[in-house]
Amino acid sequence: MAEAEKKHMLKDRDMQLIMGNLLRAGVVLSMTVVFIGGVIYLMGYGKLQADYSEFVMDEAGFFSLASIWTGMLEMNGKAIIQLGILLLIFTPISRVILAVFSFLLERDYLYVLIGLIILGIILFSLSNKLAG
């Protein structure tokens, strides 16, 4: 096997390890943040009895990054849980971004284009244009 092929294989293997570790770390981090938010939420609201006689939309108001950040600074359990969910959503997105950079380093421009298209579709779907 030629030296250039060994370097190329090591780079591919290293990128796969980095991407796997990124996904693993993202899931563990988001799970930890959700757990901490859940504990904080239960400390404040754990003794309340739920009323299921009529459906009332949750009025937490954590629909933007600014409101989540403000709620986090106030140690609001719902805001911290929402941050953990956002971390979980952005974990595979960061993997796609890393893959695009990996393909760019390999000068595989077709896969860079495909990765950017996938990233665009994901970001468009998250922009609330599809849900209304």
Short mmCIF file of C-alpha atoms in Angstrom, two decimals:
data_model
loop_
_atom_site.label_atom_id
_atom_site.label_comp_id
_atom_site.label_asym_id
_atom_site.label_seq_id
_atom_site.Cartn_x
_atom_site.Cartn_y
_atom_site.Cartn_z
CA MET A 1 0.00 0.00 0.00
CA ALA A 2 1.42 3.39 -0.93
CA GLU A 3 2.20 5.99 1.70
CA ALA A 4 -0.37 8.42 0.27
CA GLU A 5 -3.10 5.78 0.58
CA LYS A 6 -2.14 5.11 4.22
CA LYS A 7 -2.38 8.81 5.03
CA HIS A 8 -5.73 9.03 3.23
CA MET A 9 -7.08 5.99 5.11
CA LEU A 10 -5.90 7.35 8.44
CA LYS A 11 -7.55 10.68 7.71
CA ASP A 12 -10.85 8.99 6.83
CA ARG A 13 -10.67 6.83 9.95
CA ASP A 14 -9.79 9.82 12.11
CA MET A 15 -12.71 11.82 10.72
CA GLN A 16 -15.06 8.92 11.40
CA LEU A 17 -13.80 8.73 14.99
CA ILE A 18 -14.20 12.47 15.43
CA MET A 19 -17.75 12.38 14.03
CA GLY A 20 -18.66 9.41 16.23
CA ASN A 21 -17.28 11.13 19.31
CA LEU A 22 -19.10 14.34 18.36
CA LEU A 23 -22.43 12.50 18.19
CA ARG A 24 -21.75 10.66 21.43
CA ALA A 25 -20.68 13.82 23.28
CA GLY A 26 -23.67 15.76 21.93
CA VAL A 27 -26.15 13.16 23.12
CA VAL A 28 -24.52 12.85 26.55
CA LEU A 29 -24.36 16.64 26.94
CA SER A 30 -27.98 17.15 25.91
CA MET A 31 -29.12 14.31 28.18
CA THR A 32 -27.23 15.87 31.10
CA VAL A 33 -28.72 19.32 30.45
CA VAL A 34 -32.25 17.86 30.21
CA PHE A 35 -31.70 15.90 33.42
CA ILE A 36 -30.49 18.99 35.30
CA GLY A 37 -33.43 21.00 33.95
CA GLY A 38 -35.81 18.22 34.98
CA VAL A 39 -34.43 18.17 38.52
CA ILE A 40 -34.74 21.95 38.79
CA TYR A 41 -38.27 21.81 37.38
CA LEU A 42 -39.33 19.08 39.81
CA MET A 43 -37.85 20.96 42.75
CA GLY A 44 -40.11 23.90 41.92
CA TYR A 45 -43.24 22.18 40.62
CA GLY A 46 -42.98 18.55 41.74
CA LYS A 47 -45.70 18.80 44.39
CA LEU A 48 -48.30 20.45 42.16
CA GLN A 49 -51.20 18.27 41.15
CA ALA A 50 -51.90 18.16 37.42
CA ASP A 51 -55.36 19.14 36.21
CA TYR A 52 -56.29 17.25 33.04
CA SER A 53 -59.94 18.35 32.89
CA GLU A 54 -59.20 20.68 29.97
CA PHE A 55 -56.28 21.12 27.62
CA VAL A 56 -54.34 24.33 28.13
CA MET A 57 -51.45 25.14 25.83
CA ASP A 58 -48.18 25.46 27.74
CA GLU A 59 -47.43 29.09 28.41
CA ALA A 60 -43.71 28.65 29.01
CA GLY A 61 -42.84 30.93 26.09
CA PHE A 62 -39.46 29.38 25.31
CA PHE A 63 -39.72 29.57 21.54
CA SER A 64 -36.61 31.61 20.77
CA LEU A 65 -32.97 31.40 21.75
CA ALA A 66 -33.24 34.71 23.59
CA SER A 67 -36.15 33.51 25.73
CA ILE A 68 -34.36 30.23 26.47
CA TRP A 69 -31.22 32.14 27.47
CA THR A 70 -33.23 34.47 29.73
CA GLY A 71 -35.01 31.51 31.31
CA MET A 72 -31.70 29.75 31.84
CA LEU A 73 -30.27 32.75 33.65
CA GLU A 74 -33.34 32.67 35.90
CA MET A 75 -32.72 28.92 36.49
CA ASN A 76 -36.09 28.04 34.97
CA GLY A 77 -36.28 24.26 34.62
CA LYS A 78 -38.40 24.38 31.46
CA ALA A 79 -35.88 26.65 29.74
CA ILE A 80 -33.00 24.36 30.66
CA ILE A 81 -34.92 21.33 29.36
CA GLN A 82 -35.62 23.23 26.12
CA LEU A 83 -31.89 24.00 25.79
CA GLY A 84 -31.11 20.31 26.16
CA ILE A 85 -33.59 19.47 23.43
CA LEU A 86 -32.02 22.09 21.15
CA LEU A 87 -28.59 20.59 21.83
CA LEU A 88 -29.97 17.20 20.83
CA ILE A 89 -31.39 18.67 17.61
CA PHE A 90 -28.16 20.45 16.71
CA THR A 91 -25.95 17.40 17.36
CA PRO A 92 -26.62 15.72 13.99
CA ILE A 93 -26.56 19.13 12.28
CA SER A 94 -23.03 19.66 13.57
CA ARG A 95 -22.16 16.22 12.21
CA VAL A 96 -23.35 17.28 8.74
CA ILE A 97 -21.27 20.46 8.99
CA LEU A 98 -18.22 18.44 10.02
CA ALA A 99 -18.81 16.04 7.12
CA VAL A 100 -18.95 18.97 4.68
CA PHE A 101 -15.60 20.23 5.99
CA SER A 102 -14.19 16.72 5.74
CA PHE A 103 -15.27 16.44 2.12
CA LEU A 104 -13.86 19.89 1.47
CA LEU A 105 -10.46 18.81 2.85
CA GLU A 106 -10.57 15.75 0.60
CA ARG A 107 -11.53 17.99 -2.33
CA ASP A 108 -14.58 15.86 -3.03
CA TYR A 109 -16.73 18.72 -4.28
CA LEU A 110 -19.72 16.60 -5.28
CA TYR A 111 -20.16 15.45 -1.69
CA VAL A 112 -19.57 19.00 -0.46
CA LEU A 113 -22.46 20.12 -2.66
CA ILE A 114 -24.66 17.23 -1.48
CA GLY A 115 -23.80 18.01 2.16
CA LEU A 116 -24.61 21.69 1.70
CA ILE A 117 -27.95 20.79 0.09
CA ILE A 118 -28.77 18.51 3.03
CA LEU A 119 -27.73 21.23 5.48
CA GLY A 120 -29.91 23.75 3.63
CA ILE A 121 -32.91 21.41 3.76
CA ILE A 122 -32.44 20.84 7.48
CA LEU A 123 -32.07 24.55 8.24
CA PHE A 124 -35.06 25.41 6.06
CA SER A 125 -37.19 22.86 7.87
CA LEU A 126 -36.11 24.31 11.22
CA SER A 127 -36.89 27.87 10.11
CA ASN A 128 -40.61 27.28 10.68
CA LYS A 129 -41.44 27.83 7.00
CA LEU A 130 -42.80 24.30 6.65
CA ALA A 131 -44.76 24.20 9.92
CA GLY A 132 -46.45 27.53 9.40
#
